Structures are given as C-alpha cells and as structure tokens.
Amino acid sequence: MKYALVTGASRGLGRAVALRLAKDGFAVIINYQSNKEAAEETLKLVQEAGGNGELLPFDVADSKAIETALESWQSAHPEEYISVLVNNAGIRKDNLMIFMQETEWNNVVDTTLNGFFYITRRLLKDMITHRNGRIINMSSLSGLKGLPGQTNYSAAKAALIGATKALAQEVAARKITVNAIAPGFISTDMTKELNEAELKKLIPMGRFGKPEEVASLTSFLASDEAAYITGQVISINGGLYT
C-alpha cells in the first residue's frame, strides 16, 4: 500500500487533493486540526469512490503534536511509510502591515512555514531510507507576486518556495522530488469572501480555477511520470502572472 499524507485535507484544495490521490491508488491520510465533521466528510467521499483513507488530527504548527500523531501512525503501520507528503495546510489573516498584530503574523507563518518544516523533517528519514518520496508544497500567487494586505501570507508562501528549491537539491540523489504549486484564485472557502466578479477581469481565462484542477497537477507531481521534475514552482492561475 502506498500512503499519502495531505495536511489541511478537511475541505477546499486539501479535500480535492485527497480525493484525487485516493483515485490514484494511494491510501490517503487526511489531516485536520479541529473540523472533524468536515474531515469525516472527506473520508466518506474517499471511501464512496472506492478509495482507502484514515483521519489523523493534529495542528501543523505544533511540533510536539505532530511527533505524537506520526509516531502513533507509525506504530499502527510498522511495515509502511508515507511516500507522498502534500503540505497544503494554510490560513489567512489579512491586514495592512501598519495595523497587523503579532498574532496575525505568527499564526500565518507558523501554519504555512513552520508546519512545512516540522512535518517534512519528520517524514524525510523514511523517504531517504526507501530512496523514494514526493513532497509537494502548496504555495500561492501571493508568494510569487506579493499582494497588498497579505504581507504575512506572501512572506510565508514565498519562504516556502525558497525552502522547496533548497530541499530539492538536498534530497534529489535519494530519488525524492520536492516541488511547489502556486495557485492563483481558486474557488474554495478561503476565497469565498473575495470579489470574484471584479477579480475575474484580471484573469485572462476569465474565471477562478477549480480545486480539482489543482488536484490534477498534484496527482502528476506525485506520480512516477514526474520523477525528473524537482525544485520547481508551477503556477496554475488561468494566465494571471506577476
């Protein structure tokens, strides 16, 4: 059995990615922090589609909680390892920097950047031992372009891109690839409060993307066909470039 861990998989992009990887034959580990009902719905959808999945709750910003959860998972699967990691969990706390509170900065950076560090470091050992692994980091157009009101989010997502490029070079010889996806405006809970009618005017394709379109790209990067692609940042934005 091949295992894939998707953080923040209870809804939105994470849910779409989990469903697609399950369709690809992975046993999907569905991470969530607090929305158990939504996570259970993701698991139900995976199972209804004929896939395998399980829930693994923990806060990606809490290194001790991560260690406890992953040790528990490993104890229950002593002969297995997680070969695909999708670092998808992220939050937004938008504000102009002059008004931004320390908690707004720290919470966003802790979830996106520190979460990547804590989880990836923990799973790398087994990937290196097995000389196989796929690490896919969900960045953002905000991390490439920078968006006003998102200094914290842009900083975290840009740092994730830098980490992706560096780590890719460290582990390439062990047949582990590390790539980032930079979605533009995608129709999810995170973007529902945005003025879609106005923002669509900026997008050459004239629409927001679908979570399933991002999931398809994730599926490819997790596959054997992408074995020679690493250290890359792939934009999926309908032509909306920086």
GROMACS .gro file of C-alpha atoms in nm:
model
  242
    1MET     CA    1   0.000   0.000   0.000
    2LYS     CA    2   0.126   0.347  -0.089
    3TYR     CA    3   0.047   0.618   0.166
    4ALA     CA    4  -0.001   0.990   0.109
    5LEU     CA    5  -0.044   1.250   0.383
    6VAL     CA    6  -0.239   1.563   0.294
    7THR     CA    7  -0.241   1.836   0.556
    8GLY     CA    8  -0.547   2.056   0.586
    9ALA     CA    9  -0.749   1.797   0.395
   10SER     CA   10  -1.089   1.852   0.552
   11ARG     CA   11  -1.210   2.089   0.281
   12GLY     CA   12  -1.113   2.305  -0.017
   13LEU     CA   13  -0.793   2.226  -0.202
   14GLY     CA   14  -0.690   1.967   0.057
   15ARG     CA   15  -1.012   1.771   0.011
   16ALA     CA   16  -0.980   1.777  -0.368
   17VAL     CA   17  -0.619   1.660  -0.346
   18ALA     CA   18  -0.708   1.379  -0.105
   19LEU     CA   19  -0.985   1.255  -0.334
   20ARG     CA   20  -0.760   1.262  -0.639
   21LEU     CA   21  -0.472   1.079  -0.469
   22ALA     CA   22  -0.715   0.817  -0.343
   23LYS     CA   23  -0.835   0.774  -0.701
   24ASP     CA   24  -0.470   0.725  -0.800
   25GLY     CA   25  -0.445   0.432  -0.560
   26PHE     CA   26  -0.292   0.593  -0.254
   27ALA     CA   27  -0.417   0.525   0.096
   28VAL     CA   28  -0.481   0.884   0.198
   29ILE     CA   29  -0.407   1.015   0.546
   30ILE     CA   30  -0.645   1.305   0.600
   31ASN     CA   31  -0.504   1.562   0.838
   32TYR     CA   32  -0.718   1.826   1.005
   33GLN     CA   33  -0.692   2.043   1.314
   34SER     CA   34  -1.039   2.096   1.455
   35ASN     CA   35  -1.311   2.047   1.193
   36LYS     CA   36  -1.368   1.677   1.249
   37GLU     CA   37  -1.707   1.680   1.079
   38ALA     CA   38  -1.560   1.815   0.754
   39ALA     CA   39  -1.268   1.569   0.773
   40GLU     CA   40  -1.510   1.281   0.818
   41GLU     CA   41  -1.697   1.403   0.511
   42THR     CA   42  -1.371   1.393   0.313
   43LEU     CA   43  -1.308   1.038   0.435
   44LYS     CA   44  -1.662   0.938   0.341
   45LEU     CA   45  -1.613   1.075  -0.011
   46VAL     CA   46  -1.284   0.886  -0.044
   47GLN     CA   47  -1.448   0.562   0.063
   48GLU     CA   48  -1.754   0.613  -0.156
   49ALA     CA   49  -1.519   0.649  -0.452
   50GLY     CA   50  -1.366   0.312  -0.366
   51GLY     CA   51  -1.051   0.453  -0.208
   52ASN     CA   52  -0.875   0.397   0.122
   53GLY     CA   53  -0.828   0.664   0.385
   54GLU     CA   54  -0.790   0.744   0.751
   55LEU     CA   55  -0.802   1.052   0.972
   56LEU     CA   56  -0.501   1.194   1.154
   57PRO     CA   57  -0.577   1.509   1.353
   58PHE     CA   58  -0.300   1.743   1.462
   59ASP     CA   59  -0.209   2.110   1.448
   60VAL     CA   60   0.064   2.157   1.186
   61ALA     CA   61   0.205   2.448   1.389
   62ASP     CA   62   0.261   2.225   1.695
   63SER     CA   63   0.578   2.018   1.661
   64LYS     CA   64   0.502   1.801   1.964
   65ALA     CA   65   0.151   1.722   1.842
   66ILE     CA   66   0.298   1.625   1.503
   67GLU     CA   67   0.551   1.391   1.662
   68THR     CA   68   0.284   1.226   1.874
   69ALA     CA   69   0.043   1.180   1.583
   70LEU     CA   70   0.302   1.045   1.340
   71GLU     CA   71   0.453   0.812   1.599
   72SER     CA   72   0.105   0.676   1.663
   73TRP     CA   73   0.050   0.626   1.292
   74GLN     CA   74   0.385   0.451   1.252
   75SER     CA   75   0.308   0.218   1.542
   76ALA     CA   76  -0.015   0.119   1.370
   77HIS     CA   77   0.167   0.069   1.036
   78PRO     CA   78   0.507  -0.074   1.136
   79GLU     CA   79   0.592  -0.204   0.788
   80GLU     CA   80   0.478   0.105   0.599
   81TYR     CA   81   0.593   0.460   0.537
   82ILE     CA   82   0.446   0.779   0.394
   83SER     CA   83   0.589   0.826   0.046
   84VAL     CA   84   0.389   1.132  -0.059
   85LEU     CA   85   0.351   1.446   0.151
   86VAL     CA   86   0.132   1.736   0.044
   87ASN     CA   87   0.194   2.038   0.266
   88ASN     CA   88  -0.137   2.206   0.200
   89ALA     CA   89  -0.247   2.345   0.539
   90GLY     CA   90  -0.255   2.722   0.549
   91ILE     CA   91  -0.452   3.012   0.690
   92ARG     CA   92  -0.504   3.377   0.602
   93LYS     CA   93  -0.511   3.665   0.847
   94ASP     CA   94  -0.521   3.959   0.607
   95ASN     CA   95  -0.445   4.309   0.725
   96LEU     CA   96  -0.240   4.609   0.621
   97MET     CA   97   0.100   4.574   0.781
   98ILE     CA   98   0.069   4.900   0.975
   99PHE     CA   99  -0.232   4.750   1.154
  100MET     CA  100  -0.112   4.389   1.164
  101GLN     CA  101  -0.094   4.226   1.505
  102GLU     CA  102   0.186   3.990   1.606
  103THR     CA  103  -0.062   3.706   1.633
  104GLU     CA  104  -0.175   3.764   1.275
  105TRP     CA  105   0.184   3.743   1.156
  106ASN     CA  106   0.288   3.450   1.373
  107ASN     CA  107  -0.019   3.235   1.316
  108VAL     CA  108   0.016   3.253   0.937
  109VAL     CA  109   0.391   3.188   0.940
  110ASP     CA  110   0.359   2.910   1.197
  111THR     CA  111   0.098   2.724   0.995
  112THR     CA  112   0.245   2.755   0.647
  113LEU     CA  113   0.621   2.768   0.701
  114ASN     CA  114   0.688   2.607   1.037
  115GLY     CA  115   0.430   2.341   0.962
  116PHE     CA  116   0.621   2.252   0.646
  117PHE     CA  117   0.943   2.226   0.847
  118TYR     CA  118   0.807   2.014   1.132
  119ILE     CA  119   0.624   1.760   0.915
  120THR     CA  120   0.871   1.734   0.629
  121ARG     CA  121   1.168   1.686   0.861
  122ARG     CA  122   0.981   1.409   1.040
  123LEU     CA  123   0.892   1.217   0.722
  124LEU     CA  124   1.217   1.267   0.531
  125LYS     CA  125   1.404   0.996   0.717
  126ASP     CA  126   1.180   0.716   0.589
  127MET     CA  127   1.176   0.860   0.237
  128ILE     CA  128   1.556   0.867   0.235
  129THR     CA  129   1.576   0.513   0.372
  130HIS     CA  130   1.344   0.385   0.099
  131ARG     CA  131   1.503   0.608  -0.166
  132ASN     CA  132   1.163   0.726  -0.278
  133GLY     CA  133   0.941   1.021  -0.199
  134ARG     CA  134   0.733   1.308  -0.327
  135ILE     CA  135   0.700   1.634  -0.135
  136ILE     CA  136   0.453   1.884  -0.278
  137ASN     CA  137   0.420   2.224  -0.113
  138MET     CA  138   0.115   2.439  -0.172
  139SER     CA  139   0.240   2.793  -0.222
  140SER     CA  140   0.041   3.073  -0.385
  141LEU     CA  141   0.039   3.351  -0.641
  142SER     CA  142   0.075   3.568  -0.332
  143GLY     CA  143   0.415   3.410  -0.268
  144LEU     CA  144   0.533   3.498  -0.619
  145LYS     CA  145   0.373   3.837  -0.673
  146GLY     CA  146   0.300   3.966  -0.326
  147LEU     CA  147  -0.046   4.101  -0.258
  148PRO     CA  148  -0.136   4.410  -0.051
  149GLY     CA  149  -0.296   4.322   0.278
  150GLN     CA  150  -0.117   3.987   0.277
  151THR     CA  151   0.236   4.070   0.389
  152ASN     CA  152   0.227   3.779   0.633
  153TYR     CA  153   0.075   3.533   0.383
  154SER     CA  154   0.303   3.646   0.100
  155ALA     CA  155   0.609   3.615   0.323
  156ALA     CA  156   0.518   3.264   0.435
  157LYS     CA  157   0.436   3.141   0.085
  158ALA     CA  158   0.749   3.299  -0.064
  159ALA     CA  159   0.962   3.138   0.207
  160LEU     CA  160   0.800   2.804   0.124
  161ILE     CA  161   0.919   2.844  -0.235
  162GLY     CA  162   1.276   2.909  -0.119
  163ALA     CA  163   1.263   2.605   0.108
  164THR     CA  164   1.130   2.394  -0.179
  165LYS     CA  165   1.421   2.485  -0.404
  166ALA     CA  166   1.682   2.425  -0.134
  167LEU     CA  167   1.543   2.093  -0.009
  168ALA     CA  168   1.504   1.963  -0.363
  169GLN     CA  169   1.882   1.985  -0.405
  170GLU     CA  170   1.949   1.816  -0.073
  171VAL     CA  171   1.746   1.502  -0.145
  172ALA     CA  172   1.750   1.464  -0.524
  173ALA     CA  173   2.018   1.192  -0.512
  174ARG     CA  174   1.784   0.984  -0.295
  175LYS     CA  175   1.512   0.990  -0.563
  176ILE     CA  176   1.297   1.230  -0.365
  177THR     CA  177   1.139   1.518  -0.551
  178VAL     CA  178   1.032   1.846  -0.391
  179ASN     CA  179   0.809   2.083  -0.583
  180ALA     CA  180   0.572   2.371  -0.515
  181ILE     CA  181   0.239   2.460  -0.668
  182ALA     CA  182   0.140   2.826  -0.682
  183PRO     CA  183  -0.237   2.853  -0.736
  184GLY     CA  184  -0.394   3.180  -0.836
  185PHE     CA  185  -0.756   3.245  -0.749
  186ILE     CA  186  -0.927   2.910  -0.684
  187SER     CA  187  -1.289   2.869  -0.580
  188THR     CA  188  -1.261   2.750  -0.218
  189ASP     CA  189  -1.376   2.853   0.128
  190MET     CA  190  -1.060   3.064   0.158
  191THR     CA  191  -1.158   3.282  -0.138
  192LYS     CA  192  -1.533   3.298  -0.097
  193GLU     CA  193  -1.526   3.645   0.059
  194LEU     CA  194  -1.329   3.792  -0.234
  195ASN     CA  195  -1.497   3.997  -0.505
  196GLU     CA  196  -1.490   3.727  -0.771
  197ALA     CA  197  -1.670   3.937  -1.034
  198GLU     CA  198  -1.400   4.205  -1.020
  199LEU     CA  199  -1.104   3.971  -0.986
  200LYS     CA  200  -1.212   3.763  -1.284
  201LYS     CA  201  -1.148   4.069  -1.501
  202LEU     CA  202  -0.777   4.037  -1.419
  203ILE     CA  203  -0.759   3.674  -1.527
  204PRO     CA  204  -0.709   3.607  -1.899
  205MET     CA  205  -0.926   3.294  -1.878
  206GLY     CA  206  -1.199   3.498  -1.713
  207ARG     CA  207  -1.274   3.265  -1.425
  208PHE     CA  208  -1.149   3.128  -1.094
  209GLY     CA  209  -0.984   2.789  -1.100
  210LYS     CA  210  -1.137   2.471  -0.963
  211PRO     CA  211  -0.986   2.275  -0.673
  212GLU     CA  212  -0.992   1.966  -0.894
  213GLU     CA  213  -0.760   2.138  -1.142
  214VAL     CA  214  -0.501   2.194  -0.870
  215ALA     CA  215  -0.554   1.835  -0.755
  216SER     CA  216  -0.476   1.708  -1.105
  217LEU     CA  217  -0.142   1.888  -1.102
  218THR     CA  218  -0.070   1.747  -0.756
  219SER     CA  219  -0.152   1.399  -0.886
  220PHE     CA  220   0.101   1.434  -1.166
  221LEU     CA  221   0.378   1.559  -0.937
  222ALA     CA  222   0.311   1.264  -0.704
  223SER     CA  223   0.337   1.014  -0.989
  224ASP     CA  224   0.628   0.820  -1.135
  225GLU     CA  225   0.595   1.027  -1.452
  226ALA     CA  226   0.723   1.332  -1.262
  227ALA     CA  227   1.039   1.161  -1.137
  228TYR     CA  228   1.269   1.408  -1.318
  229ILE     CA  229   1.088   1.721  -1.205
  230THR     CA  230   1.217   1.874  -0.882
  231GLY     CA  231   1.282   2.216  -0.732
  232GLN     CA  232   1.010   2.367  -0.948
  233VAL     CA  233   0.731   2.614  -0.877
  234ILE     CA  234   0.437   2.554  -1.108
  235SER     CA  235   0.176   2.825  -1.139
  236ILE     CA  236  -0.186   2.735  -1.203
  237ASN     CA  237  -0.360   3.068  -1.243
  238GLY     CA  238  -0.551   3.098  -1.569
  239GLY     CA  239  -0.282   3.321  -1.717
  240LEU     CA  240  -0.265   3.568  -1.427
  241TYR     CA  241   0.109   3.627  -1.400
  242THR     CA  242   0.323   3.857  -1.190
   0.00000   0.00000   0.00000
